[in-house]
Tab-separated table of C-alpha atoms and ligand atoms in Angstrom:
chain	number	residue	atom	x	y	z
D	26	MET	CA	5.237	58.822	25.666
D	27	PRO	CA	5.254	56.771	28.825
D	28	LYS	CA	8.302	58.204	30.437
D	29	ASP	CA	9.395	55.117	32.428
D	30	PHE	CA	8.776	52.410	30.028
D	31	ASP	CA	11.665	50.534	28.374
D	32	PHE	CA	10.930	49.956	24.642
D	33	THR	CA	12.544	47.028	23.387
D	34	GLY	CA	11.359	47.332	19.722
D	35	PHE	CA	11.919	49.855	16.825
D	36	SER	CA	8.214	50.005	15.807
D	37	SER	CA	7.344	50.589	19.615
D	38	VAL	CA	9.624	53.571	19.501
D	39	ALA	CA	8.353	54.852	16.062
D	40	ILE	CA	4.770	54.504	17.188
D	41	HIS	CA	5.094	56.070	20.749
D	42	SER	CA	8.103	58.104	21.215
D	43	GLY	CA	7.815	61.834	21.147
D	44	HIS	CA	4.064	61.992	21.696
D	45	GLU	CA	2.974	64.122	24.478
D	46	GLN	CA	-0.429	63.991	26.019
D	47	ASP	CA	-2.772	66.429	24.337
D	48	ALA	CA	-4.530	69.099	26.431
D	49	ASN	CA	-7.779	67.964	24.965
D	50	TYR	CA	-6.792	64.417	25.406
D	51	SER	CA	-6.740	63.985	21.451
D	52	HIS	CA	-5.159	60.542	20.506
D	53	LEU	CA	-3.046	62.035	17.972
D	54	THR	CA	-1.181	65.353	18.305
D	55	PRO	CA	-3.439	67.460	16.196
D	56	ILE	CA	-2.163	69.864	13.339
D	57	TYR	CA	-1.250	72.863	15.309
D	58	ALA	CA	-2.221	75.483	12.679
D	59	SER	CA	-1.220	78.291	14.625
D	60	SER	CA	1.528	80.890	13.780
D	61	THR	CA	1.721	82.287	17.254
D	62	TYR	CA	1.309	81.362	20.911
D	63	VAL	CA	-0.399	83.332	23.553
D	64	PHE	CA	1.352	84.616	26.925
D	65	ASP	CA	-0.540	84.853	30.072
D	66	ASP	CA	1.099	88.031	30.892
D	67	ALA	CA	4.170	90.031	29.946
D	68	GLU	CA	6.308	88.103	32.385
D	69	GLN	CA	5.531	84.808	30.981
D	70	GLY	CA	6.441	86.203	27.589
D	71	MET	CA	9.800	87.153	28.987
D	72	ARG	CA	10.314	83.932	30.691
D	73	ARG	CA	9.603	82.050	27.354
D	74	PHE	CA	12.033	84.430	25.415
D	75	ASN	CA	14.922	84.253	28.019
D	76	GLY	CA	14.326	80.389	28.040
D	77	GLU	CA	13.410	80.213	31.876
D	78	GLU	CA	10.008	78.783	30.818
D	79	LYS	CA	9.560	75.939	28.341
D	80	GLY	CA	6.866	76.959	25.741
D	81	TYR	CA	6.066	77.777	22.335
D	82	ILE	CA	6.492	81.250	20.804
D	83	TYR	CA	6.126	81.358	17.149
D	84	SER	CA	5.721	78.553	14.704
D	85	ARG	CA	8.851	79.272	12.772
D	86	TRP	CA	10.730	78.593	16.039
D	87	GLY	CA	8.773	75.505	16.831
D	88	ASN	CA	5.316	73.939	16.761
D	89	PRO	CA	4.034	71.037	18.970
D	90	THR	CA	3.300	68.765	15.623
D	91	MET	CA	6.735	69.561	14.337
D	92	THR	CA	8.398	68.592	17.811
D	93	GLU	CA	6.686	65.251	17.853
D	94	ALA	CA	8.254	64.296	14.354
D	95	GLU	CA	11.626	65.663	15.806
D	96	GLU	CA	11.537	63.565	18.776
D	97	LYS	CA	10.591	60.420	16.761
D	98	ILE	CA	13.512	60.955	14.506
D	99	SER	CA	15.960	61.440	17.413
D	100	ALA	CA	14.646	58.247	19.063
D	101	LEU	CA	14.835	56.084	15.855
D	102	GLU	CA	18.229	57.414	14.928
D	103	THR	CA	19.555	56.539	18.454
D	104	PHE	CA	17.455	53.497	19.383
D	105	GLY	CA	19.862	50.933	20.894
D	106	VAL	CA	22.772	53.165	20.477
D	107	THR	CA	24.794	53.957	23.509
D	108	ASP	CA	27.342	56.897	24.408
D	109	LYS	CA	30.823	56.328	25.594
D	110	ASN	CA	29.549	55.733	29.193
D	111	GLY	CA	26.988	53.029	28.102
D	112	GLU	CA	24.055	55.564	28.661
D	113	GLN	CA	21.294	55.832	25.879
D	114	LEU	CA	22.826	58.161	23.308
D	115	LYS	CA	20.812	61.417	22.976
D	116	VAL	CA	20.504	63.622	19.855
D	117	LYS	CA	18.553	66.729	18.873
D	118	THR	CA	16.608	67.073	15.607
D	119	ILE	CA	15.678	70.069	13.720
D	120	LEU	CA	12.819	69.421	11.190
D	121	HIS	CA	12.907	71.615	8.019
D	122	ALA	CA	10.644	72.458	4.834
D	123	SER	CA	12.789	70.098	2.791
D	124	GLY	CA	15.890	68.264	2.792
D	125	MET	CA	17.786	70.920	0.970
D	126	ALA	CA	16.699	73.513	3.655
D	127	ALA	CA	18.271	71.099	6.256
D	128	LEU	CA	21.218	70.799	4.163
D	129	THR	CA	21.550	74.435	3.840
D	130	THR	CA	21.485	74.802	7.831
D	131	LEU	CA	23.799	72.112	8.095
D	132	LEU	CA	26.517	73.880	5.840
D	133	VAL	CA	25.854	77.587	6.653
D	134	GLY	CA	25.642	76.853	10.484
D	135	ASN	CA	29.012	75.003	10.493
D	136	LEU	CA	31.324	76.602	7.530
D	137	LYS	CA	32.619	80.022	6.922
D	138	SER	CA	34.327	81.547	4.254
D	139	GLY	CA	37.610	79.813	3.396
D	140	ASP	CA	36.460	76.311	4.618
D	141	LYS	CA	36.219	73.303	2.345
D	142	VAL	CA	33.875	70.164	2.337
D	143	LEU	CA	35.201	66.732	1.389
D	144	THR	CA	32.798	64.372	-0.341
D	145	HIS	CA	32.182	61.479	-2.511
D	146	PHE	CA	31.537	61.811	-6.148
D	147	SER	CA	28.068	60.175	-6.070
D	148	LEU	CA	25.853	62.640	-4.526
D	149	TYR	CA	22.140	63.657	-4.630
D	150	GLY	CA	21.857	66.019	-7.634
D	151	GLY	CA	20.302	69.052	-5.302
D	152	MET	CA	23.206	68.677	-3.038
D	153	GLN	CA	25.706	68.450	-5.773
D	154	GLU	CA	24.520	71.547	-7.235
D	155	LEU	CA	24.286	73.392	-3.817
D	156	LEU	CA	28.112	72.862	-3.264
D	157	GLU	CA	28.942	73.767	-6.680
D	158	LYS	CA	26.710	76.604	-7.674
D	159	VAL	CA	25.760	78.353	-4.334
D	160	LEU	CA	28.414	77.616	-1.565
D	161	PRO	CA	31.406	78.845	-3.776
D	162	GLY	CA	29.728	82.184	-3.745
D	163	LEU	CA	29.930	82.155	0.163
D	164	GLY	CA	33.785	81.247	-0.269
D	165	ILE	CA	33.129	77.502	0.429
D	166	GLU	CA	34.718	75.079	-1.862
D	167	THR	CA	34.152	71.313	-2.269
D	168	ILE	CA	36.531	68.552	-2.943
D	169	ILE	CA	35.011	65.625	-4.544
D	170	VAL	CA	36.818	62.232	-4.671
D	171	ASP	CA	36.141	58.455	-4.464
D	172	LEU	CA	35.721	58.172	-0.872
D	173	ARG	CA	35.604	54.348	-1.301
D	174	ASP	CA	39.362	54.470	-1.268
D	175	LEU	CA	40.400	55.245	2.129
D	176	ASN	CA	44.132	56.181	1.260
D	177	LYS	CA	42.839	58.722	-1.178
D	178	ALA	CA	40.587	60.360	1.385
D	179	GLU	CA	43.504	60.409	3.787
D	180	LYS	CA	45.737	62.023	1.290
D	181	GLU	CA	43.263	64.633	0.514
D	182	ILE	CA	42.616	65.621	4.214
D	183	LYS	CA	46.239	65.826	4.984
D	184	ALA	CA	47.025	67.799	1.903
D	185	ASP	CA	44.556	70.628	2.556
D	186	LYS	CA	44.025	72.201	6.120
D	187	LYS	CA	40.971	73.829	5.116
D	188	ILE	CA	38.949	71.021	4.771
D	189	LYS	CA	36.354	71.159	7.677
D	190	MET	CA	33.554	68.744	6.850
D	191	LEU	CA	33.408	65.222	5.437
D	192	TYR	CA	30.065	64.578	3.970
D	193	LEU	CA	28.728	61.171	3.234
D	194	GLU	CA	25.840	60.014	1.346
D	195	THR	CA	25.463	56.231	1.726
D	196	PRO	CA	24.032	54.448	-0.071
D	197	ALA	CA	23.962	57.109	-2.985
D	198	ASN	CA	22.372	57.626	-6.261
D	199	PRO	CA	22.155	56.182	-8.794
D	200	THR	CA	24.516	53.194	-8.888
D	201	ILE	CA	23.651	52.633	-5.049
D	202	GLN	CA	27.354	53.046	-3.971
D	203	CYS	CA	28.242	52.713	-0.408
D	204	VAL	CA	31.136	54.487	1.503
D	205	ASP	CA	32.446	52.881	4.849
D	206	ILE	CA	30.877	55.284	7.531
D	207	GLU	CA	33.113	53.728	10.507
D	208	GLU	CA	36.469	54.163	8.876
D	209	LEU	CA	35.929	57.387	7.060
D	210	THR	CA	34.420	58.767	10.599
D	211	ARG	CA	37.599	57.451	12.274
D	212	LEU	CA	39.796	59.260	9.813
D	213	GLY	CA	37.538	62.474	9.960
D	214	LYS	CA	37.845	62.620	13.733
D	215	GLN	CA	41.717	62.131	13.644
D	216	HIS	CA	41.782	65.534	11.771
D	217	ASN	CA	39.127	67.100	13.650
D	218	LEU	CA	36.568	67.191	10.997
D	219	ILE	CA	32.843	67.625	11.237
D	220	VAL	CA	31.111	64.367	9.784
D	221	ALA	CA	27.829	64.461	8.432
D	222	VAL	CA	25.873	61.537	6.830
D	223	ASP	CA	22.860	61.567	4.508
D	224	ASN	CA	20.828	58.700	5.621
D	225	THR	CA	17.979	59.199	3.421
D	226	PHE	CA	18.432	55.661	1.377
D	227	ALA	CA	18.905	53.610	4.359
D	228	THR	CA	16.577	54.999	7.061
D	229	PRO	CA	17.489	54.413	10.853
D	230	TYR	CA	15.921	51.028	10.555
D	231	LEU	CA	18.697	49.894	8.184
D	232	GLN	CA	21.602	52.155	9.279
D	233	GLN	CA	22.408	54.211	12.489
D	234	PRO	CA	25.522	56.705	11.714
D	235	PHE	CA	25.486	57.662	15.174
D	236	LYS	CA	27.008	54.429	16.229
D	237	TYR	CA	30.104	55.378	14.571
D	238	GLY	CA	30.422	58.696	16.273
D	239	VAL	CA	29.445	60.984	13.344
D	240	ASP	CA	28.160	64.473	14.332
D	241	TYR	CA	25.301	64.887	12.069
D	242	VAL	CA	22.606	62.746	10.394
D	243	PHE	CA	20.639	64.032	7.833
D	244	HIS	CA	17.312	63.032	6.130
D	245	SER	CA	15.121	64.043	3.252
D	246	THR	CA	12.040	63.003	5.183
D	247	THR	CA	10.214	63.377	1.968
D	248	LYS	CA	11.324	59.802	1.046
D	249	PHE	CA	11.031	56.522	3.147
D	250	LEU	CA	10.480	58.253	6.492
D	251	ASN	CA	7.158	59.791	5.273
D	252	GLY	CA	6.725	56.584	3.004
D	253	HIS	CA	3.494	57.901	1.286
D	254	GLY	CA	4.730	60.769	-0.845
D	255	THR	CA	2.407	63.160	0.870
D	256	ALA	CA	4.857	65.902	1.913
D	257	ILE	CA	8.465	67.354	1.447
D	258	GLY	CA	10.831	67.644	4.463
D	259	GLY	CA	14.148	67.528	5.847
D	260	ALA	CA	15.638	66.538	9.402
D	261	LEU	CA	19.104	67.401	10.738
D	262	SER	CA	19.997	65.460	13.942
D	263	GLY	CA	23.178	66.398	15.798
D	264	ILE	CA	25.121	64.735	18.514
D	265	ASP	CA	26.078	67.929	20.290
D	266	ILE	CA	23.056	68.992	21.886
D	267	GLU	CA	24.387	72.323	23.010
D	268	HIS	CA	25.571	73.235	19.531
D	269	MET	CA	22.267	72.120	18.227
D	270	GLU	CA	20.191	74.218	20.684
D	271	THR	CA	22.370	77.310	20.287
D	272	ARG	CA	24.015	77.836	16.977
D	273	MET	CA	22.045	75.431	14.720
D	274	THR	CA	18.718	76.463	16.172
D	275	LYS	CA	19.614	80.103	15.539
D	276	VAL	CA	20.612	79.408	12.005
D	277	HIS	CA	17.602	77.329	11.166
D	278	ARG	CA	15.370	80.099	12.686
D	279	LEU	CA	16.961	82.941	10.738
D	280	LEU	CA	17.204	81.083	7.411
D	281	GLY	CA	13.490	80.503	7.746
D	282	GLY	CA	13.597	76.747	6.389
D	283	ASN	CA	11.032	75.778	8.945
D	284	SER	CA	8.635	72.988	8.563
D	285	ASN	CA	4.955	73.223	9.042
D	286	PRO	CA	2.342	71.397	11.072
D	287	PHE	CA	0.535	69.664	8.367
D	288	ASP	CA	3.576	68.108	6.848
D	289	ALA	CA	4.913	67.307	10.212
D	290	PHE	CA	1.540	65.549	10.823
D	291	LEU	CA	1.701	63.438	7.651
D	292	LEU	CA	5.403	62.502	8.556
D	293	VAL	CA	4.500	61.455	12.050
D	294	GLN	CA	1.806	59.125	10.893
D	295	GLY	CA	4.151	57.849	7.995
D	296	MET	CA	6.982	57.218	10.408
D	297	LYS	CA	4.822	54.781	12.658
D	298	THR	CA	5.076	52.108	9.983
D	299	LEU	CA	8.639	52.551	9.033
D	300	GLU	CA	9.763	48.993	10.222
D	301	VAL	CA	6.933	47.147	8.581
D	302	ARG	CA	7.206	48.989	5.320
D	303	MET	CA	11.089	48.652	5.221
D	304	GLU	CA	10.629	44.972	5.810
D	305	ARG	CA	8.394	44.603	2.749
D	306	HIS	CA	10.381	47.128	0.500
D	307	CYS	CA	13.538	45.206	1.179
D	308	HIS	CA	11.801	41.870	0.846
D	309	ASN	CA	10.351	42.951	-2.545
D	310	ALA	CA	13.765	44.481	-3.602
D	311	VAL	CA	15.694	41.175	-3.118
D	312	GLU	CA	13.160	39.533	-5.439
D	313	VAL	CA	13.108	42.306	-7.930
D	314	ALA	CA	17.051	42.221	-8.235
D	315	GLY	CA	17.064	38.677	-8.628
D	316	PHE	CA	14.472	38.647	-11.431
D	317	LEU	CA	16.243	41.428	-13.263
D	318	GLU	CA	19.603	39.665	-12.905
D	319	GLN	CA	18.464	36.746	-14.979
D	320	HIS	CA	16.457	38.520	-17.464
D	321	SER	CA	17.646	38.455	-20.969
D	322	ALA	CA	16.844	42.075	-21.691
D	323	VAL	CA	18.619	43.297	-18.731
D	324	GLY	CA	22.516	43.946	-18.525
D	325	LYS	CA	23.909	45.128	-15.013
D	326	VAL	CA	21.804	45.296	-11.878
D	327	ASN	CA	23.182	47.669	-9.281
D	328	TYR	CA	21.807	46.191	-5.919
D	329	LEU	CA	23.682	46.008	-2.707
D	330	GLY	CA	22.454	42.748	-1.993
D	331	LEU	CA	24.039	41.165	-4.998
D	332	THR	CA	27.539	40.058	-4.539
D	333	SER	CA	28.227	41.471	-7.974
D	334	HIS	CA	27.943	45.053	-6.314
D	335	PRO	CA	31.553	46.548	-5.741
D	336	ASP	CA	30.226	47.835	-2.311
D	337	HIS	CA	28.256	44.511	-1.360
D	338	HIS	CA	30.823	44.077	1.804
D	339	THR	CA	30.693	47.797	2.932
D	340	SER	CA	26.872	47.488	3.041
D	341	ILE	CA	26.771	44.256	4.954
D	342	LYS	CA	29.195	45.814	7.478
D	343	GLN	CA	26.680	48.858	8.265
D	344	MET	CA	23.306	48.007	7.001
D	345	THR	CA	20.858	45.551	8.272
D	346	HIS	CA	19.719	45.106	4.826
D	347	PRO	CA	20.547	46.172	1.478
D	348	GLY	CA	17.614	48.462	1.158
D	349	ALA	CA	14.774	48.989	-1.526
D	350	MET	CA	16.768	51.186	-4.011
D	351	LEU	CA	18.459	49.667	-7.076
D	352	SER	CA	19.087	50.618	-10.802
D	353	PHE	CA	19.677	48.441	-13.983
D	354	GLU	CA	20.795	48.787	-17.513
D	355	LEU	CA	18.770	47.786	-20.463
D	356	LYS	CA	20.256	45.976	-23.324
D	357	ASP	CA	18.681	46.387	-26.704
D	358	ALA	CA	15.013	46.653	-26.215
D	359	ARG	CA	14.391	43.960	-28.778
D	360	PRO	CA	16.525	41.379	-30.371
D	361	ASP	CA	16.017	42.886	-33.851
D	362	GLY	CA	16.991	46.304	-32.416
D	363	SER	CA	13.577	47.581	-33.110
D	364	GLY	CA	13.084	48.819	-29.711
D	365	GLY	CA	16.248	50.809	-29.992
D	366	ARG	CA	19.509	51.103	-27.984
D	367	GLY	CA	20.156	52.807	-24.880
D	368	LEU	CA	18.094	56.149	-24.528
D	369	GLU	CA	15.422	54.504	-26.789
D	370	ALA	CA	15.397	51.324	-24.878
D	371	GLY	CA	14.987	53.339	-21.682
D	372	LYS	CA	12.218	55.238	-22.851
D	373	ASN	CA	10.371	52.506	-24.429
D	374	PHE	CA	10.550	50.493	-21.085
D	375	ILE	CA	9.414	53.184	-18.985
D	376	ASP	CA	6.448	54.074	-21.140
D	377	LYS	CA	5.108	50.492	-20.992
D	378	LEU	CA	4.854	50.249	-17.172
D	379	GLN	CA	1.220	49.868	-16.311
D	380	MET	CA	1.360	49.513	-12.380
D	381	CYS	CA	4.629	50.921	-11.513
D	382	VAL	CA	4.719	54.638	-11.453
D	383	ARG	CA	6.868	56.893	-13.801
D	384	ALA	CA	8.121	59.340	-11.477
D	385	VAL	CA	11.320	60.808	-9.758
D	386	SER	CA	11.570	60.601	-6.005
D	387	LEU	CA	11.620	57.490	-3.992
D	388	GLY	CA	10.576	55.764	-0.785
D	389	THR	CA	6.917	55.660	-1.225
D	390	CYS	CA	4.654	52.489	-0.854
D	391	ASP	CA	4.200	52.800	-4.797
D	392	THR	CA	7.173	51.493	-7.005
D	393	LEU	CA	8.737	54.366	-8.680
D	394	LEU	CA	10.935	54.055	-11.716
D	395	SER	CA	12.822	56.858	-13.462
D	396	HIS	CA	14.998	57.140	-16.569
D	397	PRO	CA	17.767	59.379	-15.439
D	398	ALA	CA	19.050	59.977	-19.044
D	399	SER	CA	15.701	61.485	-20.035
D	400	MET	CA	14.642	62.970	-16.744
D	401	THR	CA	16.765	64.011	-13.798
D	402	HIS	CA	20.106	64.118	-15.715
D	403	TYR	CA	18.702	65.108	-19.026
D	404	GLY	CA	20.798	68.431	-18.884
D	405	VAL	CA	24.078	66.784	-17.820
D	406	PRO	CA	26.377	66.031	-20.966
D	407	LYS	CA	26.591	62.401	-21.927
D	408	GLU	CA	30.291	62.063	-21.224
D	409	LYS	CA	29.849	63.481	-17.673
D	410	ARG	CA	26.789	61.237	-17.067
D	411	GLU	CA	28.603	58.282	-18.003
D	412	GLN	CA	31.415	59.077	-15.516
D	413	TYR	CA	29.036	58.747	-12.857
D	414	GLY	CA	27.676	55.397	-14.084
D	415	ILE	CA	24.328	56.974	-15.525
D	416	THR	CA	24.363	55.302	-19.114
D	417	ASP	CA	21.621	56.136	-21.496
D	418	GLY	CA	19.889	52.741	-20.623
D	419	LEU	CA	20.075	52.916	-16.990
D	420	ILE	CA	16.825	52.723	-15.015
D	421	ARG	CA	16.426	53.710	-11.419
D	422	MET	CA	13.786	51.906	-9.287
D	423	SER	CA	12.425	52.481	-5.801
D	424	VAL	CA	10.899	49.162	-5.007
D	425	GLY	CA	7.502	49.627	-3.247
D	426	ILE	CA	5.328	47.475	-1.003
D	427	GLU	CA	2.929	46.120	-3.651
D	428	ASN	CA	2.498	42.551	-3.936
D	429	ILE	CA	5.558	41.243	-5.536
D	430	ALA	CA	3.854	39.238	-8.290
D	431	ASP	CA	2.278	42.220	-9.693
D	432	ILE	CA	5.605	44.463	-9.467
D	433	LEU	CA	7.364	41.420	-11.480
D	434	ASN	CA	4.636	41.026	-13.852
D	435	ASP	CA	4.577	44.772	-14.755
D	436	LEU	CA	8.443	44.588	-15.306
D	437	ASP	CA	8.160	41.551	-17.209
D	438	ASN	CA	5.563	42.871	-19.693
D	439	SER	CA	7.624	46.066	-20.117
D	440	LEU	CA	10.790	44.361	-20.742
D	441	SER	CA	9.362	42.045	-23.323
J	513	LIG	C1	15.626	63.776	-2.053
J	513	LIG	C2	16.805	63.854	-1.420
J	513	LIG	C3	17.501	64.913	-0.884
J	513	LIG	C4	16.825	66.436	-0.954
J	513	LIG	O1	15.645	66.321	-0.128
J	513	LIG	P1	14.314	67.120	-0.568
J	513	LIG	O2	13.456	66.852	0.577
J	513	LIG	O3	13.924	66.927	-1.939
J	513	LIG	O4	14.668	68.610	-0.433
J	513	LIG	C5	18.898	64.954	-0.444
J	513	LIG	N1	19.505	63.615	-0.482
J	513	LIG	C6	18.896	62.518	-0.894
J	513	LIG	C7	19.793	61.236	-0.848
J	513	LIG	C8	17.763	62.412	-1.365
J	513	LIG	O5	17.197	61.363	-1.976
């Protein structure tokens, strides 16, 4: 990266930051498929181990291709964000094998037996299960409330001194709920809590939680950051560089959830087009939401850009755009009821799609649709599902960057 060049735009940072001139003058940082690195002599090995000399040692600890991805994410999450002294904010990012691996490092690195996590009731399924099925075995419990209610959040924090971490996922699955990062961070900091935000749905192009003084920003890089559905990955960025370089680096290396150079290479290339992709994703999503809202076969549409969404105002406050994720409920599939209600209607609709892809995950160039009741949440009892807004006829959609006319056509044909 040109060291003394002041980038003024997000895409310039996305394309150039984190890049180091390659020893062989390769334009792109190659896929460094090497598990280990050579020392000139034992002295050099010692200097690398004790940190006197910068350099790679072993790829579970770090790898040049992975470093480029980490530096890019740090630069994007802090682009245009200043610290208390008005200087460019600096954070450190550690790339992981998956989003779940990064979350594991976040939790294990900061919490100990007896500590509690406070979080919102709408969470990514994997995180919810990690908190409910794995963490209690380590003595770490989770309290789940509606964090859109700040009074409730404050009451919980005051009532339980064991709460150490406030974990926010915003926007969140599948009803695209938002919590107020600024207000909750202020509250969390008054009570000395660690505040972490899952920024996967928004990406740093739409939302930069570090502006509000959060401690950690987490990404499943599998989604919009990669953007092409070519690799699984996770990133954990932290504002306390010293803590990131010592405790968190140690925990990351010892848990072994490291990324790999091939996935990191794909992520680096994907992130270069984040701004142009997000612009198109979001533009298409607005069109899709408007189309669905007026369609006779569709009931409720959950999209942050619609004033009918309960968290519309929170999203305007902290996001530059309402994003590309939405969900909607199907009414009866056909007026005579032959398409069935709820579950049947959802399955029928999904089965008719021709261009849009039937798949879970999100954030790819392709439009992806899933039917939570028959897929991701099939195992969850109906009453529990409905508590989270996952009705039988709910469809979740990650709006892609195809031409909008084709997306609308495919939806229209499948709804009729
Ligand atoms: C996918 C996802 C995760 C988990 O990431 P993986 O890369 O699948 O391990 C966490 N949070 C959100 C919001 C996600 O969409």
